[in-house]
Coordinates of C-alpha atoms in Angstrom, one line a residue:
Chain A
M1242 CA 4.7 109.3 71.3
G1243 CA 6.2 106.9 68.8
L1244 CA 9.6 105.3 68.5
S1245 CA 12.5 107.0 66.8
N1246 CA 12.6 106.7 63.0
T1247 CA 15.1 104.1 61.7
G1248 CA 15.7 104.9 58.1
R1249 CA 19.1 105.9 56.9
P1250 CA 20.6 107.4 53.7
N1251 CA 23.3 105.7 51.7
C1252 CA 27.0 106.3 52.3
V1253 CA 26.9 107.1 55.9
P1254 CA 30.4 107.8 57.1
I1255 CA 31.6 105.1 59.4
Q1256 CA 34.6 105.2 61.7
S1257 CA 37.2 102.6 60.9
V1258 CA 39.9 101.1 63.1
T1259 CA 41.3 103.5 65.7
S1260 CA 44.8 104.5 64.8
K1261 CA 45.8 107.3 67.2
L1262 CA 44.4 109.8 69.8
I1263 CA 44.7 113.5 70.1
M1264 CA 44.7 114.6 73.8
V1265 CA 43.1 118.0 74.4
P1266 CA 42.6 119.7 77.8
L1267 CA 38.9 120.0 78.4
K1268 CA 39.2 123.7 79.4
D1269 CA 41.6 126.5 78.6
N1270 CA 43.2 128.7 81.3
A1271 CA 40.3 131.1 81.1
G1272 CA 37.9 128.2 82.0
N1273 CA 36.3 128.0 78.6
D1274 CA 35.6 124.6 76.9
N1275 CA 38.0 123.5 74.1
F1276 CA 36.1 122.4 71.0
I1277 CA 35.9 122.7 67.2
D1278 CA 33.4 125.3 66.1
L1279 CA 31.5 123.7 63.3
T1280 CA 29.8 126.9 62.2
S1281 CA 32.9 128.8 61.3
Q1282 CA 35.9 128.0 59.2
L1283 CA 37.8 125.0 60.4
P1284 CA 41.0 125.8 62.3
N1285 CA 44.5 125.4 61.1
W1286 CA 45.2 122.0 62.5
L1287 CA 49.0 122.5 62.6
D1288 CA 48.5 125.7 64.6
L1289 CA 46.5 123.8 67.2
V1290 CA 49.4 121.3 67.7
N1291 CA 52.0 124.2 67.8
E1292 CA 49.8 126.4 70.0
A1293 CA 52.0 128.4 72.5
D1294 CA 49.3 128.2 75.2
S1295 CA 49.4 124.6 76.4
S1296 CA 45.8 124.8 77.7
L1297 CA 44.6 125.3 74.1
R1298 CA 47.2 122.9 72.5
W1299 CA 46.4 119.6 70.9
F1300 CA 48.7 116.7 72.0
P1301 CA 48.7 113.9 69.4
L1302 CA 49.9 110.6 70.6
P1303 CA 51.9 108.3 68.3
V1304 CA 50.1 105.6 66.2
F1305 CA 48.7 102.8 68.3
E1306 CA 48.8 99.0 67.7
N1307 CA 46.3 96.5 68.9
V1308 CA 43.7 99.0 69.9
E1309 CA 40.6 97.8 71.8
L1310 CA 37.6 99.8 73.0
P1311 CA 35.6 97.3 75.0
K1312 CA 32.3 98.2 76.6
A1313 CA 31.5 96.7 80.0
D1314 CA 28.1 95.0 80.4
S1315 CA 25.1 97.1 81.2
K1316 CA 23.7 96.9 84.7
F1317 CA 20.2 95.7 85.4
E1318 CA 18.2 95.0 88.4
E1319 CA 16.6 91.6 88.2
A1320 CA 13.4 90.8 90.1
N1321 CA 12.7 87.3 91.5
S1322 CA 10.2 87.0 88.6
G1323 CA 13.1 87.3 86.2
R1324 CA 11.9 90.8 85.0
M1325 CA 14.9 93.0 84.3
V1326 CA 15.1 96.8 84.7
F1327 CA 17.8 98.8 83.1
L1328 CA 20.0 100.7 85.5
R1329 CA 22.9 102.0 83.5
Q1330 CA 25.3 101.2 80.6
G1331 CA 28.7 99.8 81.3
K1332 CA 31.7 102.1 80.9
R1333 CA 33.7 102.3 77.7
S1334 CA 37.4 101.6 78.0
F1335 CA 40.4 102.1 75.7
S1336 CA 43.6 100.1 75.5
G1337 CA 46.3 100.4 72.9
E1338 CA 50.0 99.8 72.5
L1339 CA 52.8 102.2 71.4
W1340 CA 55.5 100.1 69.9
A1341 CA 59.3 100.2 69.3
D1342 CA 60.5 103.8 68.7
D1343 CA 57.3 105.2 70.3
S1344 CA 57.8 103.3 73.5
S1345 CA 60.6 105.4 75.0
P1346 CA 60.4 105.6 78.9
T1347 CA 60.9 109.4 78.3
L1348 CA 57.5 109.4 76.5
L1349 CA 56.1 107.3 79.3
S1350 CA 57.1 109.9 81.9
K1351 CA 55.4 112.6 79.9
L1352 CA 52.2 110.6 79.5
Q1353 CA 52.1 109.8 83.2
N1354 CA 52.0 113.5 84.0
N1355 CA 48.9 113.9 82.0
R1356 CA 46.8 112.1 84.7
C1357 CA 46.8 115.4 86.6
V1358 CA 44.9 117.3 83.9
D1359 CA 41.3 117.0 83.0
F1360 CA 41.4 116.1 79.3
G1361 CA 39.5 114.5 76.5
V1362 CA 40.5 112.8 73.3
Y1363 CA 39.7 113.1 69.6
I1364 CA 39.9 109.6 68.1
I1365 CA 41.7 109.3 64.8
D1366 CA 41.0 106.3 62.6
I1367 CA 43.2 104.6 60.0
N1368 CA 41.6 106.7 57.3
G1369 CA 42.7 109.9 59.0
N1370 CA 39.2 110.9 60.1
L1371 CA 38.8 112.8 63.4
V1372 CA 36.0 111.6 65.7
G1373 CA 34.6 113.7 68.6
S1374 CA 31.4 114.4 70.5
K1375 CA 29.1 116.7 68.7
V1376 CA 26.9 118.8 70.9
G1377 CA 25.1 121.7 69.2
D1378 CA 27.4 123.4 66.8
Y1379 CA 30.6 122.2 68.5
L1380 CA 32.7 119.0 68.3
Y1381 CA 34.2 118.4 71.7
P1382 CA 36.9 116.0 72.7
I1383 CA 35.5 112.9 74.3
K1384 CA 35.9 113.3 78.0
V1385 CA 38.3 110.8 79.6
D1386 CA 38.0 109.7 83.2
N1387 CA 41.5 111.0 83.8
P1388 CA 42.2 109.2 87.2
S1389 CA 41.9 105.9 85.2
F1390 CA 44.6 107.0 82.7
D1391 CA 47.3 104.3 83.0
P1392 CA 50.3 104.2 80.7
K1393 CA 52.6 101.3 81.4
L1394 CA 56.0 100.3 80.1
M1395 CA 56.4 96.7 78.8
F1396 CA 59.9 95.5 78.5
A1397 CA 61.1 93.7 75.3
T1398 CA 61.2 89.9 75.4
D1399 CA 62.5 87.3 72.9
A1400 CA 59.1 87.5 71.1
T1401 CA 58.0 91.1 71.6
V1402 CA 59.4 94.6 71.3
Q1403 CA 59.3 97.2 74.1
K1404 CA 55.9 98.8 74.4
I1405 CA 53.9 101.5 76.3
M1406 CA 50.5 100.1 77.0
V1407 CA 48.0 103.0 77.4
A1408 CA 44.6 102.3 79.0
F1409 CA 41.9 104.5 80.4
D1410 CA 38.1 104.7 80.8
F1411 CA 36.0 107.2 79.1
D1412 CA 33.8 109.4 81.2
R1413 CA 30.9 107.2 82.4
L1414 CA 28.3 109.8 81.4
F1415 CA 29.5 110.1 77.8
D1416 CA 26.8 109.6 75.3
E1417 CA 28.1 107.5 72.4
G1418 CA 25.2 108.7 70.2
T1419 CA 27.0 112.0 70.0
L1420 CA 30.0 110.6 68.1
Y1421 CA 30.5 112.4 64.8
M1422 CA 33.5 112.6 62.5
I1423 CA 35.3 115.2 60.4
T1424 CA 36.8 113.3 57.5
A1425 CA 40.3 113.8 56.3
T1426 CA 38.9 115.2 53.0
E1427 CA 36.7 117.8 54.8
A1428 CA 39.6 118.8 57.1
G1429 CA 42.2 118.9 54.3
I1430 CA 44.6 116.8 56.4
D1431 CA 45.1 113.2 57.3
F1432 CA 45.0 113.6 61.1
N1433 CA 47.4 110.6 61.4
T1434 CA 50.1 113.0 60.2
L1435 CA 49.8 115.3 63.2
D1436 CA 52.7 114.8 65.7
G1437 CA 53.1 116.2 69.1
L1438 CA 55.6 118.9 70.1
V1439 CA 59.1 117.9 71.3
D1440 CA 60.5 119.5 74.4
V1441 CA 63.8 121.3 74.1
N1442 CA 66.0 122.1 77.1
V1443 CA 68.3 125.1 77.2
L1444 CA 71.3 124.2 79.3
N1445 CA 74.8 125.4 80.3
V1446 CA 74.0 129.0 79.6
V1447 CA 77.1 131.3 79.7
E1448 CA 76.5 135.0 79.3
I1449 CA 78.9 137.7 78.3
A1450 CA 77.4 140.8 79.9
G1451 CA 75.7 143.0 77.4
Q1452 CA 76.9 141.0 74.4
D1453 CA 75.7 137.4 74.0
I1454 CA 74.8 134.1 75.6
T1455 CA 76.1 130.7 74.6
F1456 CA 74.0 127.6 75.5
D1457 CA 73.3 124.0 74.7
A1458 CA 69.9 122.9 73.3
K1459 CA 69.1 119.3 74.0
L1460 CA 66.0 117.1 73.9
D1461 CA 64.8 114.9 76.8
Y1462 CA 65.3 111.9 74.5
G1463 CA 68.5 110.1 73.9
T1464 CA 70.9 108.1 76.1
A1465 CA 71.8 109.0 79.7
L1466 CA 75.2 110.2 78.4
N1467 CA 74.1 111.7 75.1
P1468 CA 70.7 113.4 74.9
I1469 CA 69.6 114.0 71.3
L1470 CA 70.7 117.5 70.3
F1471 CA 68.5 120.3 68.9
K1472 CA 70.5 120.8 65.8
G1473 CA 70.5 123.1 62.8
A1474 CA 68.4 125.9 64.4
T1475 CA 68.6 129.4 63.0
L1476 CA 67.6 132.9 64.2
S1477 CA 63.9 132.4 63.2
D1478 CA 63.7 129.3 65.6
F1479 CA 64.2 131.5 68.7
K1480 CA 62.2 134.3 70.3
L1481 CA 63.6 136.6 73.0
Y1482 CA 61.2 138.3 75.4
N1483 CA 62.1 141.0 77.9
N1484 CA 59.9 140.3 81.0
D1485 CA 60.6 143.7 82.5
T1486 CA 59.6 145.8 79.6
S1487 CA 57.1 143.2 78.2
T1488 CA 58.6 143.5 74.7
V1489 CA 59.7 141.0 72.1
E1490 CA 63.4 141.8 71.4
S1491 CA 65.0 141.7 68.0
I1492 CA 67.9 139.2 68.2
N1493 CA 71.0 140.3 66.3
S1494 CA 72.0 136.8 65.3
V1495 CA 72.0 133.1 66.3
V1496 CA 74.9 130.9 65.3
E1497 CA 75.3 127.2 65.9
N1498 CA 78.9 126.7 67.0
L1499 CA 79.8 123.9 64.6
P1500 CA 81.4 121.4 64.8
T1501 CA 79.8 121.4 68.3
E1502 CA 76.2 120.6 67.2
G1503 CA 73.4 121.9 69.4
N1504 CA 75.6 124.6 70.9
Y1505 CA 74.5 128.2 70.0
T1506 CA 75.6 131.7 70.5
L1507 CA 72.8 134.3 70.6
D1508 CA 74.0 137.9 70.0
F1509 CA 72.0 140.6 71.7
G1510 CA 72.7 143.6 73.9
F1511 CA 71.2 142.5 77.1
N1512 CA 70.3 145.1 79.8
G1513 CA 71.9 144.2 83.1
G1514 CA 69.3 143.3 85.7
D1515 CA 66.5 142.7 83.2
S1516 CA 64.7 139.4 83.1
Y1517 CA 64.6 137.6 79.7
T1518 CA 62.9 134.5 78.4
L1519 CA 64.3 132.7 75.4
T1520 CA 61.7 130.6 73.7
I1521 CA 62.1 127.9 71.0
V1522 CA 59.6 128.6 68.3
R1523 CA 60.6 126.1 65.6
T1524 CA 57.6 124.2 64.3
G1525 CA 57.3 120.9 66.1
Y1526 CA 59.4 122.0 69.1
T1527 CA 58.8 123.9 72.4
G1528 CA 61.0 125.0 75.2
S1529 CA 62.0 128.2 77.1
Y1530 CA 64.6 129.5 79.5
T1531 CA 64.3 132.5 81.8
W1532 CA 67.2 134.3 83.4
T1533 CA 68.3 137.7 84.7
A1534 CA 71.0 139.4 82.6
N1535 CA 74.3 140.3 84.3
Chain B
M549 CA 40.6 95.1 41.4
T550 CA 43.9 93.8 40.0
K551 CA 44.4 97.2 38.4
E552 CA 43.7 98.8 41.7
V553 CA 46.2 96.6 43.5
S554 CA 48.9 97.4 41.0
S555 CA 48.2 101.1 41.0
I556 CA 48.2 101.2 44.8
V557 CA 51.6 99.4 44.9
Q558 CA 52.8 101.9 42.2
N559 CA 51.7 104.7 44.6
I560 CA 53.6 103.1 47.4
V561 CA 56.8 102.9 45.3
G562 CA 56.2 106.5 44.1
N563 CA 56.1 107.7 47.7
V564 CA 59.5 106.2 48.6
D565 CA 61.7 108.9 50.2
N566 CA 64.6 109.3 47.8
V567 CA 66.3 112.1 49.8
I568 CA 69.4 111.6 51.8
V569 CA 70.7 114.4 54.0
G570 CA 74.4 114.8 53.8
T571 CA 77.1 116.8 55.7
Y572 CA 80.2 117.5 53.7
D573 CA 83.6 117.0 55.2
V574 CA 86.1 119.2 53.6
L575 CA 89.1 117.2 54.7
T576 CA 88.0 113.9 53.2
G577 CA 85.7 115.1 50.5
R578 CA 83.1 112.8 51.8
T579 CA 79.5 113.5 52.3
Y580 CA 78.4 111.9 55.6
C581 CA 74.8 110.8 55.9
C582 CA 72.8 108.6 58.3
K583 CA 71.4 106.5 55.4
T584 CA 72.9 106.0 52.0
K585 CA 69.7 104.3 50.9
W586 CA 70.2 103.0 47.3
A587 CA 73.1 105.2 46.4
R588 CA 75.6 103.3 44.2
I589 CA 78.9 103.9 42.6
G590 CA 78.4 105.2 39.0
K591 CA 74.9 106.4 39.6
T592 CA 73.9 110.1 39.8
C593 CA 72.3 112.1 42.4
T594 CA 71.0 115.7 42.5
D595 CA 71.6 118.3 45.1
S596 CA 69.2 120.9 46.3
N597 CA 70.4 123.4 43.6
G598 CA 69.5 120.9 40.9
L599 CA 73.1 120.0 40.1
V600 CA 73.7 116.5 39.0
W601 CA 76.6 114.6 40.7
T602 CA 78.2 111.3 39.9
I603 CA 78.7 109.0 42.9
T604 CA 82.2 107.6 43.1
Q605 CA 82.3 106.0 46.5
V606 CA 79.7 104.6 48.8
V607 CA 80.2 103.1 52.3
D608 CA 76.8 101.8 53.3
D609 CA 75.0 104.1 55.8
Q610 CA 78.2 106.1 56.4
Y611 CA 79.1 108.3 53.5
I612 CA 79.1 108.9 49.7
V613 CA 81.6 110.8 47.5
G614 CA 80.2 112.8 44.6
V615 CA 82.1 114.4 41.7
G616 CA 81.2 116.4 38.6
Q617 CA 80.3 119.7 40.2
S618 CA 82.2 122.3 42.1
G619 CA 81.6 123.0 45.8
P620 CA 80.5 120.6 48.4
L621 CA 77.8 118.0 48.0
E622 CA 75.6 118.4 51.0
G623 CA 72.1 119.1 52.3
D624 CA 69.2 117.3 50.7
I625 CA 70.5 115.0 48.0
E626 CA 68.0 113.2 45.8
L627 CA 68.7 109.7 44.4
A628 CA 67.0 108.5 41.2
M629 CA 63.4 107.4 41.9
P630 CA 62.8 103.7 41.1
Y631 CA 61.5 102.9 37.6
W632 CA 58.1 101.3 38.0
L633 CA 57.1 98.2 36.0
T634 CA 54.2 95.8 36.3
G635 CA 53.2 92.9 34.2
T636 CA 54.3 89.4 33.2
K637 CA 57.9 88.6 32.3
I638 CA 57.4 89.2 28.6
S639 CA 55.3 92.4 28.8
A640 CA 57.5 93.9 31.5
N641 CA 60.6 93.2 29.4
R642 CA 59.1 94.8 26.3
E643 CA 57.9 97.9 28.1
W644 CA 61.1 98.3 30.0
T645 CA 63.3 97.7 26.9
I646 CA 61.6 100.4 24.8
A647 CA 61.2 102.9 27.6
D648 CA 64.6 104.5 27.3
N649 CA 68.0 103.7 25.8
D650 CA 69.8 105.0 28.8
L651 CA 69.9 102.5 31.6
L652 CA 70.5 105.4 34.1
N653 CA 67.0 106.7 33.3
K654 CA 65.3 103.4 34.0
T655 CA 67.1 101.9 37.0
P656 CA 66.7 101.0 39.7
I657 CA 63.6 99.0 38.8
V658 CA 60.7 98.0 40.9
W659 CA 58.8 95.4 39.1
L660 CA 55.5 94.0 40.3
L661 CA 55.1 90.6 38.8
E662 CA 51.7 89.5 37.5
L663 CA 49.5 87.5 38.0
I664 CA 48.3 89.3 41.1
K665 CA 46.3 87.2 43.5
Y666 CA 44.1 88.9 46.1
K667 CA 41.5 88.1 48.7
A668 CA 38.6 90.5 49.0
F669 CA 36.8 91.0 52.3
G670 CA 33.1 91.5 52.7
R671 CA 30.9 93.7 54.8
E672 CA 31.8 92.3 58.2
S673 CA 35.5 93.1 57.8
T674 CA 37.3 96.4 58.1
F675 CA 39.8 95.1 55.5
D676 CA 39.3 95.8 51.9
W677 CA 41.7 93.3 50.4
E678 CA 44.8 91.2 51.0
S679 CA 47.3 90.4 48.3
E680 CA 50.4 88.3 48.1
L681 CA 52.8 90.3 46.0
R682 CA 56.1 89.6 44.3
L683 CA 58.2 92.7 43.8
F684 CA 61.6 92.5 42.0
V685 CA 63.9 95.4 43.1
L686 CA 66.8 95.4 40.6
D687 CA 69.7 97.5 39.4
E688 CA 72.2 97.1 36.7
T689 CA 75.4 95.1 37.4
N690 CA 78.8 94.5 35.9
V691 CA 78.9 90.8 34.9
T692 CA 82.4 91.0 33.4
D693 CA 84.2 92.7 36.3
F694 CA 82.3 91.8 39.4
Y695 CA 82.9 88.9 41.6
V696 CA 79.9 87.5 43.5
A697 CA 80.8 89.6 46.5
D698 CA 80.9 92.7 44.3
H699 CA 77.4 92.0 43.1
R700 CA 76.2 91.6 46.6
E701 CA 78.0 94.7 48.0
Q702 CA 77.4 97.1 45.1
V703 CA 74.0 96.1 43.9
V704 CA 72.1 93.7 46.2
L705 CA 72.8 95.8 49.4
P706 CA 71.5 99.1 47.9
M707 CA 68.4 97.2 46.6
E708 CA 67.9 95.8 50.1
N709 CA 68.0 99.3 51.3
L710 CA 65.4 100.3 48.7
V711 CA 63.2 97.5 50.0
D712 CA 63.5 98.9 53.5
E713 CA 62.3 102.2 52.2
I714 CA 59.3 100.6 50.5
I715 CA 58.4 98.8 53.7
K716 CA 58.7 102.1 55.5
V717 CA 56.2 103.8 53.2
I718 CA 53.7 100.9 53.9
N719 CA 54.2 101.1 57.6
N720 CA 53.8 104.9 57.7
D721 CA 50.5 104.6 55.8
R722 CA 47.7 103.7 58.2
K723 CA 45.5 102.5 55.4
F724 CA 47.7 99.3 55.3
V725 CA 48.2 96.8 58.0
R726 CA 51.7 97.2 59.4
V727 CA 54.1 94.8 57.8
E728 CA 55.8 92.8 60.5
S729 CA 57.5 90.2 58.4
Y730 CA 58.3 89.7 54.7
D731 CA 60.6 87.5 52.6
V732 CA 63.5 88.7 50.6
Y733 CA 65.3 86.6 48.1
S734 CA 68.6 88.1 46.9
F735 CA 70.4 87.1 43.8
S736 CA 73.8 88.3 42.5
R737 CA 72.5 87.8 38.9
F738 CA 68.9 88.1 37.9
G739 CA 68.0 85.5 35.4
V740 CA 66.7 82.0 34.7
E741 CA 68.7 79.7 37.0
K742 CA 70.0 76.3 35.7
D743 CA 72.5 73.8 37.2
Q744 CA 75.2 75.7 35.4
G745 CA 74.2 79.0 37.0
M746 CA 72.2 82.0 35.7
F747 CA 71.4 80.9 32.2
Q748 CA 69.4 83.7 30.6
N749 CA 68.4 87.2 31.6
I750 CA 64.7 87.7 32.2
L751 CA 64.9 91.4 31.4
D752 CA 67.2 92.4 28.6
A753 CA 70.0 93.8 30.8
N754 CA 72.5 92.5 33.3
L755 CA 70.7 93.0 36.7
S756 CA 71.2 92.1 40.3
G757 CA 68.9 92.7 43.2
V758 CA 66.3 91.2 45.4
E759 CA 62.8 89.8 45.2
L760 CA 60.4 91.0 47.9
R761 CA 57.6 88.7 48.8
I762 CA 55.0 90.5 50.9
V763 CA 51.4 90.1 52.0
L764 CA 49.9 93.6 51.6
K765 CA 46.6 94.1 53.5
K766 CA 44.5 97.2 53.0
Y767 CA 41.8 98.6 55.1
K768 CA 38.5 99.9 53.6
E769 CA 38.3 103.6 53.1
N770 CA 35.5 106.1 53.5
C771 CA 32.6 105.5 51.2
K772 CA 32.4 108.2 48.5
C773 CA 28.8 107.9 47.2

């Protein structure tokens, strides 16, 4: 048995500096692995980010600064004679900083919740390429040792802006020889342009029985007094679902009650006693509200 | 490489977002917007229906007032894209002078001054090149009626806003190292300065604006062959 061959062709694609991460649950709700199937047509990347099922959804993080991916030293057993025997490689870690506008404590709280989910990451480099782990015909997210996931808030100082420092270890059994990329050209998109969904909260719902509901739509972000409003939405940005009859209802109209921005009246003949779910379906946003009609 | 640097900077300038989103207030006739960018009194803008309006009032980052069309000026409002120039003083002046007789069609100007110095990086670096650039961001001014404060408020300030937009394009493009600091020199009159003041125009027009001095550093891209 010989050694592995070491020749290489020209123009081998090389990953550049890490720019951002896309977090992906390792498995969907049915227990199937999440991956990119390399044998069929590549998916619509925006659909993955806007996927209604959060177990299938991609969660792009903002662009990082000062990314480091250090590798701990390998472990050897050393005999008294000085002979060394390889035991295992050291773990690979990630650390990076989200600066300024991307360092909101609101985002921090959302990141901290992710520790409870088994997830992996696709690495995006500054050229917009996507890097994952190729096994067979599939490109998997690189498995993260999720208990090690540690986002931390760093307050601003005279010399530095506010930051969220994100650090974690990759799964210790991950084989770095399986790293492969899909270039931005192949994918038809610069993966750096993908942004995560924004949560919308439906609040202060007032129902006129059988006629309409009026509600506020606000984001988690903003000040304590003034959350940022979900403004300018129209009928196509909402979906109404009757949970009792399992049907998508046809909304008559949705009007933003200007000049009160972010306040909407949704016109629909609700059946008293039926359970409804109102869902935000505008691209880039997600949120829902379930209630029982009067 | 010099050509590549200048064409890359041209692309950056070409990607500046020239759209301001306005909400019309019927009581005051003002179009309120978060950013007025480089909107200026006397300049034109175009609404989403393609109608051209003339701007008669600007309060920086608060509102503009547009006239010349019926109905409200609101929604996506496009400002004139900067006119791109590169070259030495003499060549840039010649190209710019013969480009168009109407100043409105060739202002504001973004002029990349040559010579362009750059440092190329080798195999060990993830960087492609680094270049110290001098960009003049200029617009026409009224030398007969404006006091210095008018030059500053009506020309220099909008051009500083245009510089902000150029920096934003660079910082949103991950192929460049994020720009954390840069130098801006503002002048109420753009010309050759003597003890007696601005002595002679460099370009054949009365211009005010700013000079942006920036170190642009670009990463290497994927190999293509």
